[in-house]
PDB file of C-alpha atoms in Angstrom:
ATOM      1  CA  UNK A   8     -58.094-122.016 160.879  1.00 82.00           C
ATOM      2  CA  UNK A   9     -56.349-123.269 157.887  1.00 92.00           C
ATOM      3  CA  UNK A  10     -55.334-120.816 155.175  1.00 94.00           C
ATOM      4  CA  UNK A  11     -55.654-121.617 151.314  1.00 96.00           C
ATOM      5  CA  UNK A  12     -52.807-119.260 150.281  1.00 96.00           C
ATOM      6  CA  UNK A  13     -53.185-118.900 146.295  1.00 97.00           C
ATOM      7  CA  UNK A  14     -52.100-116.203 143.847  1.00 97.00           C
ATOM      8  CA  UNK A  15     -54.594-113.885 144.182  1.00 97.00           C
ATOM      9  CA  UNK A  16     -55.371-110.989 142.010  1.00 97.00           C
ATOM     10  CA  UNK A  17     -56.577-107.680 144.134  1.00 97.00           C
ATOM     11  CA  UNK A  18     -58.844-106.086 141.739  1.00 97.00           C
ATOM     12  CA  UNK A  19     -60.915-108.911 140.240  1.00 97.00           C
ATOM     13  CA  UNK A  20     -60.836-111.343 143.530  1.00 98.00           C
ATOM     14  CA  UNK A  21     -61.080-108.873 145.991  1.00 98.00           C
ATOM     15  CA  UNK A  22     -62.026-105.049 145.329  1.00 98.00           C
ATOM     16  CA  UNK A  23     -64.512-105.658 142.700  1.00 97.00           C
ATOM     17  CA  UNK A  24     -66.510-108.383 144.546  1.00 98.00           C
ATOM     18  CA  UNK A  25     -66.543-106.268 147.567  1.00 98.00           C
ATOM     19  CA  UNK A  26     -67.354-103.069 145.801  1.00 97.00           C
ATOM     20  CA  UNK A  27     -70.294-105.199 144.268  1.00 96.00           C
ATOM     21  CA  UNK A  28     -71.323-106.427 147.789  1.00 96.00           C
ATOM     22  CA  UNK A  29     -71.484-102.681 148.972  1.00 95.00           C
ATOM     23  CA  UNK A  30     -73.561-101.631 146.335  1.00 94.00           C
ATOM     24  CA  UNK A  31     -76.088-104.624 146.522  1.00 93.00           C
ATOM     25  CA  UNK A  32     -76.322-103.673 150.299  1.00 92.00           C
ATOM     26  CA  UNK A  33     -77.404-100.086 149.422  1.00 87.00           C
ATOM     27  CA  UNK A  34     -74.299 -98.133 150.264  1.00 84.00           C
ATOM     28  CA  UNK A  35     -75.461 -94.389 149.678  1.00 85.00           C
ATOM     29  CA  UNK A  36     -72.104 -92.945 148.449  1.00 93.00           C
ATOM     30  CA  UNK A  37     -69.525 -93.452 145.798  1.00 94.00           C
ATOM     31  CA  UNK A  38     -67.483 -96.995 145.861  1.00 96.00           C
ATOM     32  CA  UNK A  39     -64.253 -96.186 144.208  1.00 96.00           C
ATOM     33  CA  UNK A  40     -61.672 -98.779 143.434  1.00 96.00           C
ATOM     34  CA  UNK A  41     -58.099 -97.920 142.593  1.00 95.00           C
ATOM     35  CA  UNK A  42     -55.500-100.331 142.114  1.00 96.00           C
ATOM     36  CA  UNK A  43     -51.906 -99.450 141.046  1.00 92.00           C
ATOM     37  CA  UNK A  44     -49.916-100.009 138.927  1.00 84.00           C
ATOM     38  CA  UNK A  45     -52.105-100.639 135.718  1.00 82.00           C
ATOM     39  CA  UNK A  46     -54.964-102.523 137.822  1.00 79.00           C
ATOM     40  CA  UNK A  47     -52.884-105.575 137.846  1.00 85.00           C
ATOM     41  CA  UNK A  48     -51.543-106.522 141.240  1.00 94.00           C
ATOM     42  CA  UNK A  49     -51.221-110.163 142.497  1.00 95.00           C
ATOM     43  CA  UNK A  50     -50.598-111.136 146.006  1.00 95.00           C
ATOM     44  CA  UNK A  51     -50.126-114.646 147.816  1.00 96.00           C
ATOM     45  CA  UNK A  52     -52.968-114.972 150.298  1.00 97.00           C
ATOM     46  CA  UNK A  53     -55.798-116.477 151.499  1.00 97.00           C
ATOM     47  CA  UNK A  54     -58.533-115.331 148.845  1.00 97.00           C
ATOM     48  CA  UNK A  55     -61.671-115.857 151.038  1.00 97.00           C
ATOM     49  CA  UNK A  56     -59.883-114.336 154.241  1.00 97.00           C
ATOM     50  CA  UNK A  57     -58.463-111.463 152.254  1.00 98.00           C
ATOM     51  CA  UNK A  58     -62.180-110.657 150.841  1.00 98.00           C
ATOM     52  CA  UNK A  59     -63.572-111.078 154.281  1.00 96.00           C
ATOM     53  CA  UNK A  60     -61.218-108.621 155.725  1.00 96.00           C
ATOM     54  CA  UNK A  61     -61.557-105.762 153.217  1.00 97.00           C
ATOM     55  CA  UNK A  62     -65.662-106.471 153.052  1.00 96.00           C
ATOM     56  CA  UNK A  63     -65.490-106.139 156.988  1.00 94.00           C
ATOM     57  CA  UNK A  64     -63.630-102.699 156.681  1.00 94.00           C
ATOM     58  CA  UNK A  65     -65.423-101.510 154.019  1.00 96.00           C
ATOM     59  CA  UNK A  66     -68.969-102.363 155.645  1.00 93.00           C
ATOM     60  CA  UNK A  67     -67.789-100.474 158.837  1.00 90.00           C
ATOM     61  CA  UNK A  68     -66.987 -97.327 156.760  1.00 91.00           C
ATOM     62  CA  UNK A  69     -70.352 -97.704 155.181  1.00 91.00           C
ATOM     63  CA  UNK A  70     -72.204 -97.455 158.705  1.00 86.00           C
ATOM     64  CA  UNK A  71     -70.389 -93.869 158.940  1.00 86.00           C
ATOM     65  CA  UNK A  72     -70.184 -92.388 155.744  1.00 89.00           C
ATOM     66  CA  UNK A  73     -73.060 -90.091 154.933  1.00 88.00           C
ATOM     67  CA  UNK A  74     -71.634 -88.389 151.867  1.00 91.00           C
ATOM     68  CA  UNK A  75     -68.689 -88.777 149.635  1.00 93.00           C
ATOM     69  CA  UNK A  76     -66.861 -92.328 149.139  1.00 95.00           C
ATOM     70  CA  UNK A  77     -65.549 -95.251 150.054  1.00 96.00           C
ATOM     71  CA  UNK A  78     -62.253 -96.214 148.114  1.00 96.00           C
ATOM     72  CA  UNK A  79     -60.834 -99.437 147.856  1.00 98.00           C
ATOM     73  CA  UNK A  80     -56.981 -98.542 146.954  1.00 97.00           C
ATOM     74  CA  UNK A  81     -53.965-100.607 146.324  1.00 97.00           C
ATOM     75  CA  UNK A  82     -50.472 -99.822 145.630  1.00 95.00           C
ATOM     76  CA  UNK A  83     -46.975-100.747 146.075  1.00 94.00           C
ATOM     77  CA  UNK A  84     -44.422 -99.097 148.357  1.00 93.00           C
ATOM     78  CA  UNK A  85     -40.921-100.266 149.192  1.00 92.00           C
ATOM     79  CA  UNK A  86     -41.624-103.858 147.387  1.00 90.00           C
ATOM     80  CA  UNK A  87     -44.872-104.278 149.717  1.00 93.00           C
ATOM     81  CA  UNK A  88     -48.289-104.496 148.696  1.00 95.00           C
ATOM     82  CA  UNK A  89     -50.468-101.758 150.838  1.00 96.00           C
ATOM     83  CA  UNK A  90     -54.336-102.438 150.897  1.00 97.00           C
ATOM     84  CA  UNK A  91     -56.457 -99.458 151.909  1.00 96.00           C
ATOM     85  CA  UNK A  92     -60.060 -98.846 152.765  1.00 96.00           C
ATOM     86  CA  UNK A  93     -60.537 -94.918 152.864  1.00 96.00           C
ATOM     87  CA  UNK A  94     -63.534 -92.960 153.384  1.00 95.00           C
ATOM     88  CA  UNK A  95     -64.948 -89.591 153.737  1.00 94.00           C
ATOM     89  CA  UNK A  96     -66.454 -90.442 157.013  1.00 89.00           C
ATOM     90  CA  UNK A  97     -66.095 -88.446 160.176  1.00 87.00           C
ATOM     91  CA  UNK A  98     -62.941 -90.688 161.430  1.00 84.00           C
ATOM     92  CA  UNK A  99     -62.332 -92.412 164.533  1.00 83.00           C
ATOM     93  CA  UNK A 100     -62.049 -90.323 167.704  1.00 83.00           C
ATOM     94  CA  UNK A 101     -58.762 -90.260 169.013  1.00 85.00           C
ATOM     95  CA  UNK A 102     -59.572 -91.881 172.300  1.00 84.00           C
ATOM     96  CA  UNK A 103     -60.644 -95.103 170.597  1.00 82.00           C
ATOM     97  CA  UNK A 104     -57.645 -95.525 168.029  1.00 82.00           C
ATOM     98  CA  UNK A 105     -55.014 -97.247 170.317  1.00 84.00           C
ATOM     99  CA  UNK A 106     -57.791-100.038 171.001  1.00 81.00           C
ATOM    100  CA  UNK A 107     -59.598-100.110 167.608  1.00 80.00           C
ATOM    101  CA  UNK A 108     -58.231-103.770 166.833  1.00 84.00           C
ATOM    102  CA  UNK A 109     -59.002-105.048 170.210  1.00 76.00           C
ATOM    103  CA  UNK A 110     -61.649-107.801 171.238  1.00 74.00           C
ATOM    104  CA  UNK A 111     -65.090-106.398 172.358  1.00 59.00           C
ATOM    105  CA  UNK A 112     -64.587-102.695 171.762  1.00 56.00           C
ATOM    106  CA  UNK A 113     -67.719-100.583 172.178  1.00 58.00           C
ATOM    107  CA  UNK A 114     -69.360 -99.696 168.937  1.00 53.00           C
ATOM    108  CA  UNK A 115     -68.772 -96.177 167.411  1.00 52.00           C
ATOM    109  CA  UNK A 116     -71.856 -96.189 165.738  1.00 47.00           C
ATOM    110  CA  UNK A 117     -75.238 -94.579 166.747  1.00 46.00           C
ATOM    111  CA  UNK A 118     -77.298 -98.126 166.542  1.00 43.00           C
ATOM    112  CA  UNK A 119     -74.656 -99.711 168.614  1.00 45.00           C
ATOM    113  CA  UNK A 120     -74.343-102.252 165.806  1.00 53.00           C
ATOM    114  CA  UNK A 121     -71.854-105.279 166.149  1.00 51.00           C
ATOM    115  CA  UNK A 122     -70.524-107.344 168.607  1.00 52.00           C
ATOM    116  CA  UNK A 123     -66.851-105.506 169.075  1.00 62.00           C
ATOM    117  CA  UNK A 124     -65.035-108.499 167.500  1.00 73.00           C
ATOM    118  CA  UNK A 125     -64.817-107.683 163.746  1.00 85.00           C
ATOM    119  CA  UNK A 126     -61.840-105.619 163.762  1.00 89.00           C
ATOM    120  CA  UNK A 127     -59.955-108.036 165.927  1.00 90.00           C
ATOM    121  CA  UNK A 128     -61.054-110.882 163.638  1.00 92.00           C
ATOM    122  CA  UNK A 129     -59.366-108.699 160.835  1.00 93.00           C
ATOM    123  CA  UNK A 130     -56.260-108.147 162.948  1.00 94.00           C
ATOM    124  CA  UNK A 131     -56.063-111.991 163.422  1.00 94.00           C
ATOM    125  CA  UNK A 132     -56.459-113.060 160.063  1.00 95.00           C
ATOM    126  CA  UNK A 133     -54.133-110.573 158.647  1.00 96.00           C
ATOM    127  CA  UNK A 134     -51.481-111.734 160.997  1.00 95.00           C
ATOM    128  CA  UNK A 135     -52.118-115.367 160.037  1.00 96.00           C
ATOM    129  CA  UNK A 136     -51.171-114.244 156.363  1.00 96.00           C
ATOM    130  CA  UNK A 137     -48.099-112.610 157.469  1.00 95.00           C
ATOM    131  CA  UNK A 138     -49.564-108.879 156.983  1.00 95.00           C
ATOM    132  CA  UNK A 139     -49.945-105.811 159.200  1.00 95.00           C
ATOM    133  CA  UNK A 140     -53.130-103.993 159.626  1.00 94.00           C
ATOM    134  CA  UNK A 141     -53.486-100.638 161.204  1.00 93.00           C
ATOM    135  CA  UNK A 142     -55.408 -97.400 161.080  1.00 92.00           C
ATOM    136  CA  UNK A 143     -53.529 -94.357 159.334  1.00 90.00           C
ATOM    137  CA  UNK A 144     -53.697 -91.687 161.558  1.00 85.00           C
ATOM    138  CA  UNK A 145     -52.462 -88.984 158.824  1.00 86.00           C
ATOM    139  CA  UNK A 146     -55.364 -90.092 156.405  1.00 87.00           C
ATOM    140  CA  UNK A 147     -57.331 -86.900 155.574  1.00 83.00           C
ATOM    141  CA  UNK A 148     -60.358 -87.584 153.243  1.00 77.00           C
ATOM    142  CA  UNK A 149     -60.179 -84.193 151.767  1.00 70.00           C
ATOM    143  CA  UNK A 150     -64.054 -83.761 151.598  1.00 68.00           C
ATOM    144  CA  UNK A 151     -65.397 -80.789 153.141  1.00 58.00           C
TER     145      UNK A 151
END
């Protein structure tokens, strides 16, 4: 797989198209897009692959969120760009977290959708671009 690393606008090239796709697929919750600072954040990345990663994470979230939101968020911390896909869903069970990004994991959704390789592909693509992908165990949706 050859990457096409180019200057990529997180808002225009990644988050807005993914939010639009989720909307067109009939997402039942609020799709939020937040980019700091000032909605202008550029990174060197393979635009298509980065969009694929964010879409896969957001689509997974949409399977579990029945009310509330899915938030696509970007910020800069310690000179590193952080991209987040956050949601108000029930969360990942603690016993599934350590194997979340491994191949052929058992589906968490009721309908048993998926092959169990999507998050593994996201990890591989992230690593190819020199990035990390992980579950933030400390995230709290603040939705009651």
